[in-house]
C-alpha positions as YAML, in Angstrom:
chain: A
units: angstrom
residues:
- id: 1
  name: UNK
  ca: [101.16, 80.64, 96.30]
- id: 2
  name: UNK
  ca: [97.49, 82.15, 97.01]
- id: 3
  name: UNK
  ca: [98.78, 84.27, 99.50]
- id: 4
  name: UNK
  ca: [101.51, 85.40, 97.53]
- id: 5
  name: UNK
  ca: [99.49, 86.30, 94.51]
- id: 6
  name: UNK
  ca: [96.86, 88.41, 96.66]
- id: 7
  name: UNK
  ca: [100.32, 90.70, 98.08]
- id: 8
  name: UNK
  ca: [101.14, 91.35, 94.94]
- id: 9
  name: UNK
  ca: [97.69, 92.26, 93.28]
- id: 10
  name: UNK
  ca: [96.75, 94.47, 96.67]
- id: 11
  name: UNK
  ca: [100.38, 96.48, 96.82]
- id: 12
  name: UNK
  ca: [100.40, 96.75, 93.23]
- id: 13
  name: UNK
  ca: [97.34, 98.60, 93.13]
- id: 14
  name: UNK
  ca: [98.24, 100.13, 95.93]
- id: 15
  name: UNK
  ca: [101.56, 101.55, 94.53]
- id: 16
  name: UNK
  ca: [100.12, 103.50, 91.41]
- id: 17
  name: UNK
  ca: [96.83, 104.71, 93.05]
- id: 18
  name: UNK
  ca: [98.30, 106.56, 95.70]
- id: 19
  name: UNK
  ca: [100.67, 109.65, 95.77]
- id: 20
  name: UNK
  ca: [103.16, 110.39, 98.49]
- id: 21
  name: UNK
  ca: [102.63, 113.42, 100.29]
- id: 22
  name: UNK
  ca: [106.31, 115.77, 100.21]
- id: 23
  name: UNK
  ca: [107.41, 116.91, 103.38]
- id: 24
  name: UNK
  ca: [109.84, 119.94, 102.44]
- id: 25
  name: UNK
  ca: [109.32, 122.25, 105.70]
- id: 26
  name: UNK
  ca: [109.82, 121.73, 109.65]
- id: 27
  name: UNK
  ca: [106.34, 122.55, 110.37]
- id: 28
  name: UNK
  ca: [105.56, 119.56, 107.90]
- id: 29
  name: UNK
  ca: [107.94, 117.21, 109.14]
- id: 30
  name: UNK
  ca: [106.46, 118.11, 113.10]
- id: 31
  name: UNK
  ca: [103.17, 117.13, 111.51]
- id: 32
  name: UNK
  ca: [104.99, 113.88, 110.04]
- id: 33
  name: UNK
  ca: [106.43, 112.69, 113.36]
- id: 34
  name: UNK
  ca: [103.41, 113.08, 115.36]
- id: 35
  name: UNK
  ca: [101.40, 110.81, 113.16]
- id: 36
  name: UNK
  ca: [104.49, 108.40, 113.08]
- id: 37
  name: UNK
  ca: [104.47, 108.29, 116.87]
- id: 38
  name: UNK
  ca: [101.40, 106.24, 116.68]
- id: 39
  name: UNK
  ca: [102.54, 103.63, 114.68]
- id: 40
  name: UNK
  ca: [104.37, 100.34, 115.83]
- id: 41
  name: UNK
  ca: [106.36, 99.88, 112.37]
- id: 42
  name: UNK
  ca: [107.16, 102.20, 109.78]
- id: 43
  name: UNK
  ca: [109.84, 101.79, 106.79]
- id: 44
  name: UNK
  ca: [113.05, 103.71, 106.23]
- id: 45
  name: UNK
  ca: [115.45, 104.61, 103.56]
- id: 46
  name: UNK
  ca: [117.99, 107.24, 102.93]
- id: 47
  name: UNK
  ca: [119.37, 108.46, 99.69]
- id: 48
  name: UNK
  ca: [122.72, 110.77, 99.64]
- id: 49
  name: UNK
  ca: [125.53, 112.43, 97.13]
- id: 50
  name: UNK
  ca: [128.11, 110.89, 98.13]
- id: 51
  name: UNK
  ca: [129.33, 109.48, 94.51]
- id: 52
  name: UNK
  ca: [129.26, 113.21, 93.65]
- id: 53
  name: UNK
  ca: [130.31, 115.81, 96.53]
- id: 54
  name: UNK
  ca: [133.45, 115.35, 98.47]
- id: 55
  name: UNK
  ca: [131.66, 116.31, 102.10]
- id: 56
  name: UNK
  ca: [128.89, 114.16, 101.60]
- id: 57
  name: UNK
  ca: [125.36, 114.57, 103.10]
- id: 58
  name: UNK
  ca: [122.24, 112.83, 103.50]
- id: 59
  name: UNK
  ca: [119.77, 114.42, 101.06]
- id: 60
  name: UNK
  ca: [116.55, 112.67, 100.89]
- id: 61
  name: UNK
  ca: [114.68, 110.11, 103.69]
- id: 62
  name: UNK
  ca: [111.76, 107.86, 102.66]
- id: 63
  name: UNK
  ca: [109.26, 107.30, 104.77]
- id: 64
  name: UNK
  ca: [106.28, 104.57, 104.69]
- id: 65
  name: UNK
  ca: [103.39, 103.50, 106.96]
- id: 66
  name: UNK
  ca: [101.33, 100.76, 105.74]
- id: 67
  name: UNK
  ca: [98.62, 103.31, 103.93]
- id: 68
  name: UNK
  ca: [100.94, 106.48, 103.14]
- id: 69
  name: UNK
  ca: [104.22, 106.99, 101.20]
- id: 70
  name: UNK
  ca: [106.09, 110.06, 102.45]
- id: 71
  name: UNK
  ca: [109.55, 111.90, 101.03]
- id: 72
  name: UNK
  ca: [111.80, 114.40, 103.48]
- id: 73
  name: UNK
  ca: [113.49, 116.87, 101.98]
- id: 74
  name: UNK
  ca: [116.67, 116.74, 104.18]
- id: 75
  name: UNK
  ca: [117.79, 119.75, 101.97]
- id: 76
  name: UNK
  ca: [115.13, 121.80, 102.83]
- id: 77
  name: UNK
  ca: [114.65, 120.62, 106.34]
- id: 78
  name: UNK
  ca: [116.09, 122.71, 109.36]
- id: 79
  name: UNK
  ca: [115.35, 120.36, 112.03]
- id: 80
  name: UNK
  ca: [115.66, 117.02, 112.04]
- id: 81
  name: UNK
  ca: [114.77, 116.92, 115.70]
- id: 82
  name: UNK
  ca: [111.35, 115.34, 115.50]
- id: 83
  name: UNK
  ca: [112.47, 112.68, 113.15]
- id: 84
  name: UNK
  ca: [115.74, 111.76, 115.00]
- id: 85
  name: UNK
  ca: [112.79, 110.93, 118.13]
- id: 86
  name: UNK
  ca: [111.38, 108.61, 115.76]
- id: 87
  name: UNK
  ca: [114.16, 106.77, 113.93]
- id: 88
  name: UNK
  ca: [115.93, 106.15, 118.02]
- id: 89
  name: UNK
  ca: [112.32, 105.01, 119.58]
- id: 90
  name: UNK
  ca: [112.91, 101.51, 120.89]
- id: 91
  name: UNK
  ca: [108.90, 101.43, 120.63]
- id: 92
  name: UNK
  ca: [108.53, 101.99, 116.92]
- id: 93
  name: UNK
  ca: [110.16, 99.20, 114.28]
- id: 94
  name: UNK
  ca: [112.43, 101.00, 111.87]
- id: 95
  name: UNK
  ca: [112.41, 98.23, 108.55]
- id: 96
  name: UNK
  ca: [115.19, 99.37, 106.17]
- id: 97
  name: UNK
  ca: [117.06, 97.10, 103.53]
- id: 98
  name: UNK
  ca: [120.58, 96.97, 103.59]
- id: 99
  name: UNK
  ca: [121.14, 99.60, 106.35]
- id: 100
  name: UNK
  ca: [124.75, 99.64, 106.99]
- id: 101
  name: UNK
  ca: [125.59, 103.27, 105.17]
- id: 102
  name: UNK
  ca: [122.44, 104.62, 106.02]
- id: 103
  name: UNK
  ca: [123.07, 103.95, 110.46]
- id: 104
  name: UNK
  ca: [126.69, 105.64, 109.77]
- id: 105
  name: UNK
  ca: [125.42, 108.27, 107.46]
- id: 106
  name: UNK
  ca: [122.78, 109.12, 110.44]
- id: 107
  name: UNK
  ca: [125.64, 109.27, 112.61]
- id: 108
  name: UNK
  ca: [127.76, 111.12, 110.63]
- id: 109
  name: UNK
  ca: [125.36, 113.86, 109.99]
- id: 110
  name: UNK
  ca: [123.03, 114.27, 112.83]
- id: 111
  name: UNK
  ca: [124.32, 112.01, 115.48]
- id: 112
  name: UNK
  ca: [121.72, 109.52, 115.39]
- id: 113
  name: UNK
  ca: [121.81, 106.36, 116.92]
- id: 114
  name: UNK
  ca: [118.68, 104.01, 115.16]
- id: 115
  name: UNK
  ca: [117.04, 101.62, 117.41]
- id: 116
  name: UNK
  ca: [114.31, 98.75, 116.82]
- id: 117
  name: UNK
  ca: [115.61, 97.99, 113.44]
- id: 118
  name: UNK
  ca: [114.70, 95.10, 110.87]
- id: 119
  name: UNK
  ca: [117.07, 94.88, 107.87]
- id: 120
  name: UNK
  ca: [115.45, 93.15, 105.20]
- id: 121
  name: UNK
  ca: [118.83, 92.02, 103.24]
- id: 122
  name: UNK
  ca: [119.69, 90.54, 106.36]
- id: 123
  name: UNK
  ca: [116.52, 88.29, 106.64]
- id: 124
  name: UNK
  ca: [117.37, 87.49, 102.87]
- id: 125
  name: UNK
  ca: [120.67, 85.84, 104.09]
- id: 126
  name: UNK
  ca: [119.33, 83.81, 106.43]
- id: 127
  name: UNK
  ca: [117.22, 82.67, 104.56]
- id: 128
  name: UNK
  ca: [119.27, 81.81, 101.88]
- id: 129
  name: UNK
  ca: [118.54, 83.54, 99.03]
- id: 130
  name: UNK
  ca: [120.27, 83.47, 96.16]
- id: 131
  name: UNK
  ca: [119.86, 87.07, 95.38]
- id: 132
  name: UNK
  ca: [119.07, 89.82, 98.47]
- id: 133
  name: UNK
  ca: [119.33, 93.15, 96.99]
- id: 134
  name: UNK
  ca: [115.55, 95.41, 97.51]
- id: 135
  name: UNK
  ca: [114.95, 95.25, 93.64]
- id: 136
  name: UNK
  ca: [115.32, 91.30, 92.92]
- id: 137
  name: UNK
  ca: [113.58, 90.47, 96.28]
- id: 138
  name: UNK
  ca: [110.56, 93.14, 94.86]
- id: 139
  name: UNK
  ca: [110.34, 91.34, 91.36]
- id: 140
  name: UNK
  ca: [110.56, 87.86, 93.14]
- id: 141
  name: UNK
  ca: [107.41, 88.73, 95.92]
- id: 142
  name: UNK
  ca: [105.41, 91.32, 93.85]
- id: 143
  name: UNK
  ca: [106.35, 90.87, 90.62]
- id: 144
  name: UNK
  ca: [107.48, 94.21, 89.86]
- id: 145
  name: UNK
  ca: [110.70, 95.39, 88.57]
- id: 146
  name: UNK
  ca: [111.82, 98.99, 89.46]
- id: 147
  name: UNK
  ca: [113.86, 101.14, 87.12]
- id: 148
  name: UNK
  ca: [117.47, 100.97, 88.84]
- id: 149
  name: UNK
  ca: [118.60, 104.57, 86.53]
- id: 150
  name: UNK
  ca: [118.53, 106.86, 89.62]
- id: 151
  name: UNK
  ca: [120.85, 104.77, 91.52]
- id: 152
  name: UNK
  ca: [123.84, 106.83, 90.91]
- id: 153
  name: UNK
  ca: [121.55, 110.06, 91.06]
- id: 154
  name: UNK
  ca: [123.28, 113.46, 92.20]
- id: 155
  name: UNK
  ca: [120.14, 113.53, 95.41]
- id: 156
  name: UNK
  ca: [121.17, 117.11, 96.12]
- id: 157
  name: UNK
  ca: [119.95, 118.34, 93.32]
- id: 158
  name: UNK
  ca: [116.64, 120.24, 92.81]
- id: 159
  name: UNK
  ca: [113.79, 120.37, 91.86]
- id: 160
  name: UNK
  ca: [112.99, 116.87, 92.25]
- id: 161
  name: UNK
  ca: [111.10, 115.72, 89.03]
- id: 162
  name: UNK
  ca: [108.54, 113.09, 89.34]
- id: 163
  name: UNK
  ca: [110.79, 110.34, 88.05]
- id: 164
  name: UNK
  ca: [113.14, 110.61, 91.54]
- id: 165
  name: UNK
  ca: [110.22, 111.03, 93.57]
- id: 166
  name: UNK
  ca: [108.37, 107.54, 92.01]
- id: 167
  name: UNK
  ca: [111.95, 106.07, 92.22]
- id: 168
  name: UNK
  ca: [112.66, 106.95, 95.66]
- id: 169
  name: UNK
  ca: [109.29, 106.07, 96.97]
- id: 170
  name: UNK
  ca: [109.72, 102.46, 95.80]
- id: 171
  name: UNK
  ca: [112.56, 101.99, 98.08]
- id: 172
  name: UNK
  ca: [110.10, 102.12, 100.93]
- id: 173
  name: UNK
  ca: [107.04, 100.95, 99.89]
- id: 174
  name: UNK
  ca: [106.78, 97.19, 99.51]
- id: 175
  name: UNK
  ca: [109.18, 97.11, 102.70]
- id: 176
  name: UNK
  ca: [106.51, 96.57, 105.03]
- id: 177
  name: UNK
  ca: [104.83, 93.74, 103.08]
- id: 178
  name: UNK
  ca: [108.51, 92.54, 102.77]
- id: 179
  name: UNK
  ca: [109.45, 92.30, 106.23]
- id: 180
  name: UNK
  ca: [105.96, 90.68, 106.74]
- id: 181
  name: UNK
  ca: [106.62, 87.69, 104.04]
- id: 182
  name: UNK
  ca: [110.28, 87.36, 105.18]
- id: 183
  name: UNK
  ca: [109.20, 87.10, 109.36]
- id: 184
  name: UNK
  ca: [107.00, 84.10, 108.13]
- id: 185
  name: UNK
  ca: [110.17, 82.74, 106.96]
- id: 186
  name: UNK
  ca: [112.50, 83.35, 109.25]
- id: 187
  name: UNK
  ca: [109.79, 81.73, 112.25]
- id: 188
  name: UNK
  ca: [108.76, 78.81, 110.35]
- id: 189
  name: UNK
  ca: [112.77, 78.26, 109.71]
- id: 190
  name: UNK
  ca: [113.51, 79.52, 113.79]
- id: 191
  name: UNK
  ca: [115.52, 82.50, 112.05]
- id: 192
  name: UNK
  ca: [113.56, 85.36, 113.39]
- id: 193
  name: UNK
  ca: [115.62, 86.02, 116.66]
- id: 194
  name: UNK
  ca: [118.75, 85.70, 114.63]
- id: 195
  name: UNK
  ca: [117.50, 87.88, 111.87]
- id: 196
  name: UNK
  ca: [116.83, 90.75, 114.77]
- id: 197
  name: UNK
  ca: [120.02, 90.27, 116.64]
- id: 198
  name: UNK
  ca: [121.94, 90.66, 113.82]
- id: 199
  name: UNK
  ca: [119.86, 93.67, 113.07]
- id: 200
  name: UNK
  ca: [120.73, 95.01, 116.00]
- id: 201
  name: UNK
  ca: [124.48, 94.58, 115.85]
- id: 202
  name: UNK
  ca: [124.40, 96.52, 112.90]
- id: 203
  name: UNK
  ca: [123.08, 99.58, 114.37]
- id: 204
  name: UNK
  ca: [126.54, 99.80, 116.55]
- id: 205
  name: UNK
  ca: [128.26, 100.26, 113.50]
- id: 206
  name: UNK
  ca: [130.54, 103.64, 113.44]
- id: 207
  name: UNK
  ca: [131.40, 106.22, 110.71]
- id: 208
  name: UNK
  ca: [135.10, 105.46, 109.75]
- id: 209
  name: UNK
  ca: [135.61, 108.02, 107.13]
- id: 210
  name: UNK
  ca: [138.53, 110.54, 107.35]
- id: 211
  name: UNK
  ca: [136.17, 113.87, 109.20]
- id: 212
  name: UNK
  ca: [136.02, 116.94, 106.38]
- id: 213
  name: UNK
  ca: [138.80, 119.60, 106.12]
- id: 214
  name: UNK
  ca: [138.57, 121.76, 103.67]
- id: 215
  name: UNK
  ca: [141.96, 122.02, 102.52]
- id: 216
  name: UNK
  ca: [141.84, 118.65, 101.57]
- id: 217
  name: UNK
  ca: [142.53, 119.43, 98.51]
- id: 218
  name: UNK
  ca: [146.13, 120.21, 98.73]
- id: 219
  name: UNK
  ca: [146.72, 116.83, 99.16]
- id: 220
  name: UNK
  ca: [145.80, 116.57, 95.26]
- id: 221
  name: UNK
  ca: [148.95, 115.90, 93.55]
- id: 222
  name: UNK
  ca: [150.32, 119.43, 91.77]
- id: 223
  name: UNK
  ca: [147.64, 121.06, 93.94]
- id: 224
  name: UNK
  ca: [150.26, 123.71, 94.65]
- id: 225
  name: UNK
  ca: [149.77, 124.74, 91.02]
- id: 226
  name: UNK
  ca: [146.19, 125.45, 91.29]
- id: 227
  name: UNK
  ca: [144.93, 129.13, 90.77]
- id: 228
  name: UNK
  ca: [143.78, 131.14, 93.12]
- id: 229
  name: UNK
  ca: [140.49, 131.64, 91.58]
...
């Protein structure tokens, strides 16, 4: 219980004395990458529009080491290259939470395969928790509840107002500190290489949505009746 109580005082504080740095330009995200490079585990998460554009995108990637919170404008990026390096290194751990749409989405959209990756909803389940979304397994280890209202958010719009960016950044931040606390588990419980296997299977996972046409839309019942205009 000690141990748990100093995690949640130290990325508490940690959480609203900090401000993530915006990455909105390649020359940015370069700079981004090459720092990542050096370290062995960083946390991931994705944010899209697909509950409000037909040909849906990626918009937004989260980004965390275990000092610095970062946000990449995928809108406003060009080239994803540097990134892509990162996110398919076998050399750097990728920790995302529930990361089944965002490994097909990264397919989809920039043919990415991830590698090294540690789902912490997966760790949840094996260890048998009765709840394993991000949100209750936050309140439960740090004792903080996030606001869930930009859940359904249209992420393609801009500006971003501080309200996505502190909501976005708290998909990623605690990660780290999450995966730590749920490895314990998993080895004291002889989970760990299941947890990672199954983590790995994941990643093979394909896009199976129809591929964009753009005169989908005649398929629309009475779309013959449409206007031109």
């Amino acid at each position: 219980r000690m141990e748990t109580r100093l995690t949640i005082n130290y990325t508490c504080v940690m959480f609203f004395a900090t401000e993530p740095i915006m990455v909105e330009n390649d020359a940015a995200l370069q700079e981004l990458c090459s720092h990542l490079s050096t370290q062995s585990h960083i946390a991931v998460d994705l944010e899209g529009d697909s509950l409000h554009h037909f040909k849906e995108r990626l918009c937004l990637m989260q980004v965390s080491d275990s000092k610095q919170d970062y946000i990449v404008d995928l809108v406003k990026i060009t080239d994803l290259v540097p990134m892509i390096a990162i996110l398919e290194s076998p050399d750097i751990l990728k920790v995302m939470h529930g990361a089944d749409y965002d490994v097909v989405s990264l397919k989809r959209d920039y043919n990415c395969q991830i590698q090294a990756l540690f789902d912490t909803a997966i760790a949840a389940q094996f260890l048998d928790y009765e709840k394993f979304g991000l949100a209750h397994l936050i309140e439960r280890h740090f004792g903080l509840v996030l606001e869930k209202k930009y859940q359904k958010h249209d992420w393609s719009k801009r500006p971003l107002y501080q309200e996505h960016i502190d909501y976005a950044r708290s998909d990623t931040h605690f990660l780290l500190s999450l995966q730590e606390l749920l490895q314990r588990q998993l080895t004291a419980r002889g989970f760990l290489d299941a947890a990672f296997e199954e983590s790995k299977y994941l990643t093979t996972r394909e896009w199976n949505g129809r591929a964009y046409d753009d005169l989908d839309f005649l398929r629309v019942k009475k779309a013959h009746q449409l206007s031109e205009v």
